[in-house]
């Protein structure tokens, strides 16, 4: 294991209705064979989850997929949309930062632009905060007419020693 990936799923924005009058959305995050999910928010197309999900980072190139579902009582849950989380830029910065941990809080270490490899709605900054790197991002849901999800990622690397860590 290379470390842990913390994903703080903050909120959904303008999620489409999947039932006649409402949606009961929740988020499932998968990475390889791992799957974690948020709580379900009843009757809400702009839910605030503020749930923290943790996955083991076993391989740096495994894709992280976020899928939003609508909870149904008497039938299979409806898929609202999905987005891919690209953590490769974050991991590159993390490796560099292992040698530069004396930065002040709030420093924007890198900027990630929306492109075909990610589902970013707008540019996203990797920020040094309280001795760790965080990246806030807004993802556009794919395969659906509308909807975004705001989240934050943080990787807690496996320590090799007191002052060095490993991310391949």
PDB file of C-alpha atoms in Angstrom:
ATOM      1  CA  UNK A   1       0.000   0.000   0.000  1.00  0.00           C
ATOM      2  CA  UNK A   2       1.296   3.457  -0.952  1.00  0.00           C
ATOM      3  CA  UNK A   3      -0.952   5.392   1.404  1.00  0.00           C
ATOM      4  CA  UNK A   4      -4.539   6.527   1.865  1.00  0.00           C
ATOM      5  CA  UNK A   5      -6.739   8.715  -0.308  1.00  0.00           C
ATOM      6  CA  UNK A   6      -9.197  10.863   1.643  1.00  0.00           C
ATOM      7  CA  UNK A   7     -12.089  12.196  -0.385  1.00  0.00           C
ATOM      8  CA  UNK A   8     -14.305  14.755   1.304  1.00  0.00           C
ATOM      9  CA  UNK A   9     -17.516  14.814  -0.727  1.00  0.00           C
ATOM     10  CA  UNK A  10     -18.899  18.246   0.021  1.00  0.00           C
ATOM     11  CA  UNK A  11     -22.023  18.795  -2.072  1.00  0.00           C
ATOM     12  CA  UNK A  12     -23.950  18.212  -5.269  1.00  0.00           C
ATOM     13  CA  UNK A  13     -25.063  21.090  -7.447  1.00  0.00           C
ATOM     14  CA  UNK A  14     -28.088  21.104  -9.763  1.00  0.00           C
ATOM     15  CA  UNK A  15     -28.513  17.324  -9.828  1.00  0.00           C
ATOM     16  CA  UNK A  16     -31.318  16.213 -12.153  1.00  0.00           C
ATOM     17  CA  UNK A  17     -34.603  14.759 -10.933  1.00  0.00           C
ATOM     18  CA  UNK A  18     -34.688  10.994 -11.394  1.00  0.00           C
ATOM     19  CA  UNK A  19     -38.076  10.334  -9.847  1.00  0.00           C
ATOM     20  CA  UNK A  20     -41.301  12.181 -10.663  1.00  0.00           C
ATOM     21  CA  UNK A  21     -40.980  14.790  -7.923  1.00  0.00           C
ATOM     22  CA  UNK A  22     -37.606  14.436  -6.217  1.00  0.00           C
ATOM     23  CA  UNK A  23     -34.225  12.726  -6.023  1.00  0.00           C
ATOM     24  CA  UNK A  24     -32.595  11.077  -3.020  1.00  0.00           C
ATOM     25  CA  UNK A  25     -28.919  11.272  -4.048  1.00  0.00           C
ATOM     26  CA  UNK A  26     -25.862   9.555  -2.644  1.00  0.00           C
ATOM     27  CA  UNK A  27     -22.325   9.127  -3.991  1.00  0.00           C
ATOM     28  CA  UNK A  28     -20.344   5.931  -4.515  1.00  0.00           C
ATOM     29  CA  UNK A  29     -16.577   6.216  -5.004  1.00  0.00           C
ATOM     30  CA  UNK A  30     -14.716   3.252  -6.480  1.00  0.00           C
ATOM     31  CA  UNK A  31     -11.013   2.672  -6.924  1.00  0.00           C
ATOM     32  CA  UNK A  32     -10.092  -0.755  -8.233  1.00  0.00           C
ATOM     33  CA  UNK A  33     -11.917  -3.293  -6.077  1.00  0.00           C
ATOM     34  CA  UNK A  34     -12.675  -0.774  -3.295  1.00  0.00           C
ATOM     35  CA  UNK A  35     -16.039   0.935  -2.943  1.00  0.00           C
ATOM     36  CA  UNK A  36     -17.230   3.511  -0.388  1.00  0.00           C
ATOM     37  CA  UNK A  37     -20.352   5.660  -0.282  1.00  0.00           C
ATOM     38  CA  UNK A  38     -21.829   8.771   1.284  1.00  0.00           C
ATOM     39  CA  UNK A  39     -25.060   9.104   3.183  1.00  0.00           C
ATOM     40  CA  UNK A  40     -28.288   9.556   1.225  1.00  0.00           C
ATOM     41  CA  UNK A  41     -29.951  12.982   1.214  1.00  0.00           C
ATOM     42  CA  UNK A  42     -33.729  12.863   0.833  1.00  0.00           C
ATOM     43  CA  UNK A  43     -35.627  15.102  -1.600  1.00  0.00           C
ATOM     44  CA  UNK A  44     -32.659  17.227  -2.619  1.00  0.00           C
ATOM     45  CA  UNK A  45     -31.147  18.196  -5.970  1.00  0.00           C
ATOM     46  CA  UNK A  46     -28.493  20.313  -4.211  1.00  0.00           C
ATOM     47  CA  UNK A  47     -27.454  17.990  -1.375  1.00  0.00           C
ATOM     48  CA  UNK A  48     -24.759  18.770   1.172  1.00  0.00           C
ATOM     49  CA  UNK A  49     -23.079  15.555   2.279  1.00  0.00           C
ATOM     50  CA  UNK A  50     -19.825  16.703   3.911  1.00  0.00           C
ATOM     51  CA  UNK A  51     -18.848  13.024   4.160  1.00  0.00           C
ATOM     52  CA  UNK A  52     -15.229  11.898   4.334  1.00  0.00           C
ATOM     53  CA  UNK A  53     -14.445   8.677   2.494  1.00  0.00           C
ATOM     54  CA  UNK A  54     -11.112   6.846   2.702  1.00  0.00           C
ATOM     55  CA  UNK A  55      -9.583   4.414   0.224  1.00  0.00           C
ATOM     56  CA  UNK A  56      -6.265   2.550   0.252  1.00  0.00           C
ATOM     57  CA  UNK A  57      -3.921   3.772  -2.484  1.00  0.00           C
ATOM     58  CA  UNK A  58      -2.421   0.521  -3.752  1.00  0.00           C
ATOM     59  CA  UNK A  59      -1.474   1.569  -7.295  1.00  0.00           C
ATOM     60  CA  UNK A  60      -0.994   5.190  -8.388  1.00  0.00           C
ATOM     61  CA  UNK A  61      -2.522   4.662 -11.841  1.00  0.00           C
ATOM     62  CA  UNK A  62      -5.813   3.098 -10.735  1.00  0.00           C
ATOM     63  CA  UNK A  63      -8.706   5.299 -11.757  1.00  0.00           C
ATOM     64  CA  UNK A  64     -11.025   6.794  -9.132  1.00  0.00           C
ATOM     65  CA  UNK A  65     -14.652   6.981 -10.258  1.00  0.00           C
ATOM     66  CA  UNK A  66     -17.348   8.956  -8.478  1.00  0.00           C
ATOM     67  CA  UNK A  67     -20.925   7.889  -9.290  1.00  0.00           C
ATOM     68  CA  UNK A  68     -24.055   9.659  -8.072  1.00  0.00           C
ATOM     69  CA  UNK A  69     -27.179   7.543  -7.581  1.00  0.00           C
ATOM     70  CA  UNK A  70     -30.791   8.228  -6.698  1.00  0.00           C
ATOM     71  CA  UNK A  71     -32.004   5.957  -3.882  1.00  0.00           C
ATOM     72  CA  UNK A  72     -35.220   4.126  -4.707  1.00  0.00           C
ATOM     73  CA  UNK A  73     -37.315   2.168  -2.243  1.00  0.00           C
ATOM     74  CA  UNK A  74     -39.037  -0.395  -4.449  1.00  0.00           C
ATOM     75  CA  UNK A  75     -36.684  -0.638  -7.437  1.00  0.00           C
ATOM     76  CA  UNK A  76     -33.007  -0.579  -8.331  1.00  0.00           C
ATOM     77  CA  UNK A  77     -31.317   2.743  -7.543  1.00  0.00           C
ATOM     78  CA  UNK A  78     -31.052   5.034 -10.587  1.00  0.00           C
ATOM     79  CA  UNK A  79     -27.646   6.182 -11.782  1.00  0.00           C
ATOM     80  CA  UNK A  80     -27.616   9.973 -12.042  1.00  0.00           C
ATOM     81  CA  UNK A  81     -24.122  10.468 -13.467  1.00  0.00           C
ATOM     82  CA  UNK A  82     -20.429   9.839 -12.928  1.00  0.00           C
ATOM     83  CA  UNK A  83     -17.078  11.607 -12.992  1.00  0.00           C
ATOM     84  CA  UNK A  84     -13.455  10.514 -12.936  1.00  0.00           C
ATOM     85  CA  UNK A  85     -11.038  11.905 -10.369  1.00  0.00           C
ATOM     86  CA  UNK A  86      -7.534  12.282 -11.800  1.00  0.00           C
ATOM     87  CA  UNK A  87      -5.043  12.250  -8.909  1.00  0.00           C
ATOM     88  CA  UNK A  88      -1.877  11.965 -11.038  1.00  0.00           C
ATOM     89  CA  UNK A  89      -1.136  15.736 -10.899  1.00  0.00           C
ATOM     90  CA  UNK A  90      -1.615  15.637  -7.115  1.00  0.00           C
ATOM     91  CA  UNK A  91       0.753  12.662  -6.747  1.00  0.00           C
ATOM     92  CA  UNK A  92       3.451  14.416  -8.822  1.00  0.00           C
ATOM     93  CA  UNK A  93       3.274  17.468  -6.548  1.00  0.00           C
ATOM     94  CA  UNK A  94       3.243  15.259  -3.448  1.00  0.00           C
ATOM     95  CA  UNK A  95       6.518  13.659  -4.494  1.00  0.00           C
ATOM     96  CA  UNK A  96       8.156  17.063  -4.971  1.00  0.00           C
ATOM     97  CA  UNK A  97       6.756  18.391  -1.682  1.00  0.00           C
ATOM     98  CA  UNK A  98       8.448  15.643   0.323  1.00  0.00           C
ATOM     99  CA  UNK A  99      11.546  17.868   0.090  1.00  0.00           C
ATOM    100  CA  UNK A 100       9.821  21.232   0.655  1.00  0.00           C
ATOM    101  CA  UNK A 101       7.637  20.961   3.729  1.00  0.00           C
ATOM    102  CA  UNK A 102       8.422  24.414   5.141  1.00  0.00           C
ATOM    103  CA  UNK A 103       5.930  26.416   3.079  1.00  0.00           C
ATOM    104  CA  UNK A 104       3.439  28.797   4.719  1.00  0.00           C
ATOM    105  CA  UNK A 105      -0.260  27.882   4.787  1.00  0.00           C
ATOM    106  CA  UNK A 106      -2.337  28.659   1.730  1.00  0.00           C
ATOM    107  CA  UNK A 107       0.423  28.429  -0.876  1.00  0.00           C
ATOM    108  CA  UNK A 108      -0.908  27.348  -4.270  1.00  0.00           C
ATOM    109  CA  UNK A 109       1.643  24.724  -5.242  1.00  0.00           C
ATOM    110  CA  UNK A 110       0.143  23.792  -8.618  1.00  0.00           C
ATOM    111  CA  UNK A 111      -2.850  24.471 -10.841  1.00  0.00           C
ATOM    112  CA  UNK A 112      -4.747  21.760 -12.738  1.00  0.00           C
ATOM    113  CA  UNK A 113      -6.713  22.811 -15.811  1.00  0.00           C
ATOM    114  CA  UNK A 114      -9.826  21.019 -17.078  1.00  0.00           C
ATOM    115  CA  UNK A 115      -8.944  18.587 -19.873  1.00  0.00           C
ATOM    116  CA  UNK A 116     -10.066  15.322 -21.448  1.00  0.00           C
ATOM    117  CA  UNK A 117      -8.369  13.269 -18.679  1.00  0.00           C
ATOM    118  CA  UNK A 118     -10.411  14.817 -15.870  1.00  0.00           C
ATOM    119  CA  UNK A 119     -13.969  16.000 -15.304  1.00  0.00           C
ATOM    120  CA  UNK A 120     -13.056  19.365 -13.808  1.00  0.00           C
ATOM    121  CA  UNK A 121     -15.616  22.137 -14.233  1.00  0.00           C
ATOM    122  CA  UNK A 122     -12.911  24.770 -13.697  1.00  0.00           C
ATOM    123  CA  UNK A 123      -9.258  25.002 -12.777  1.00  0.00           C
ATOM    124  CA  UNK A 124      -8.311  23.381  -9.500  1.00  0.00           C
ATOM    125  CA  UNK A 125      -5.456  24.301  -7.188  1.00  0.00           C
ATOM    126  CA  UNK A 126      -3.279  21.975  -5.143  1.00  0.00           C
ATOM    127  CA  UNK A 127      -2.693  23.899  -1.912  1.00  0.00           C
ATOM    128  CA  UNK A 128      -0.276  23.476   1.001  1.00  0.00           C
ATOM    129  CA  UNK A 129      -2.395  23.738   4.170  1.00  0.00           C
ATOM    130  CA  UNK A 130      -1.423  22.815   7.744  1.00  0.00           C
ATOM    131  CA  UNK A 131       1.498  20.658   6.650  1.00  0.00           C
ATOM    132  CA  UNK A 132      -0.385  18.735   3.981  1.00  0.00           C
ATOM    133  CA  UNK A 133      -1.523  19.042   0.385  1.00  0.00           C
ATOM    134  CA  UNK A 134      -5.209  19.375  -0.443  1.00  0.00           C
ATOM    135  CA  UNK A 135      -7.006  19.819  -3.734  1.00  0.00           C
ATOM    136  CA  UNK A 136     -10.520  21.219  -3.975  1.00  0.00           C
ATOM    137  CA  UNK A 137     -12.319  20.386  -7.183  1.00  0.00           C
ATOM    138  CA  UNK A 138     -15.677  20.729  -8.843  1.00  0.00           C
ATOM    139  CA  UNK A 139     -16.457  17.798 -11.132  1.00  0.00           C
ATOM    140  CA  UNK A 140     -18.974  17.834 -13.980  1.00  0.00           C
ATOM    141  CA  UNK A 141     -21.083  14.689 -14.017  1.00  0.00           C
ATOM    142  CA  UNK A 142     -20.885  12.777 -17.294  1.00  0.00           C
ATOM    143  CA  UNK A 143     -23.697  10.969 -19.156  1.00  0.00           C
ATOM    144  CA  UNK A 144     -26.363  13.282 -17.718  1.00  0.00           C
ATOM    145  CA  UNK A 145     -27.867  16.637 -18.737  1.00  0.00           C
ATOM    146  CA  UNK A 146     -26.636  18.568 -15.684  1.00  0.00           C
ATOM    147  CA  UNK A 147     -25.016  18.242 -12.284  1.00  0.00           C
ATOM    148  CA  UNK A 148     -21.740  18.839 -10.501  1.00  0.00           C
ATOM    149  CA  UNK A 149     -20.093  17.542  -7.335  1.00  0.00           C
ATOM    150  CA  UNK A 150     -17.721  19.558  -5.135  1.00  0.00           C
ATOM    151  CA  UNK A 151     -15.079  17.610  -3.237  1.00  0.00           C
ATOM    152  CA  UNK A 152     -11.606  17.740  -1.749  1.00  0.00           C
ATOM    153  CA  UNK A 153      -8.852  15.162  -2.004  1.00  0.00           C
ATOM    154  CA  UNK A 154      -5.898  14.515   0.231  1.00  0.00           C
ATOM    155  CA  UNK A 155      -3.376  11.693   0.045  1.00  0.00           C
ATOM    156  CA  UNK A 156      -1.744  10.461   3.228  1.00  0.00           C
ATOM    157  CA  UNK A 157       1.422   8.779   1.955  1.00  0.00           C
ATOM    158  CA  UNK A 158       3.052   5.758   3.507  1.00  0.00           C
ATOM    159  CA  UNK A 159       6.039   6.974   5.489  1.00  0.00           C
ATOM    160  CA  UNK A 160       9.453   5.503   4.748  1.00  0.00           C
ATOM    161  CA  UNK A 161      11.071   7.457   7.552  1.00  0.00           C
ATOM    162  CA  UNK A 162      10.325  10.529   9.671  1.00  0.00           C
ATOM    163  CA  UNK A 163      11.083  12.898   6.811  1.00  0.00           C
ATOM    164  CA  UNK A 164      10.472  10.906   3.622  1.00  0.00           C
ATOM    165  CA  UNK A 165       7.563   9.147   2.038  1.00  0.00           C
ATOM    166  CA  UNK A 166       6.980   7.069  -1.030  1.00  0.00           C
ATOM    167  CA  UNK A 167       4.638   7.544  -3.961  1.00  0.00           C
ATOM    168  CA  UNK A 168       5.650   5.760  -7.179  1.00  0.00           C
TER     169      UNK A 168
END
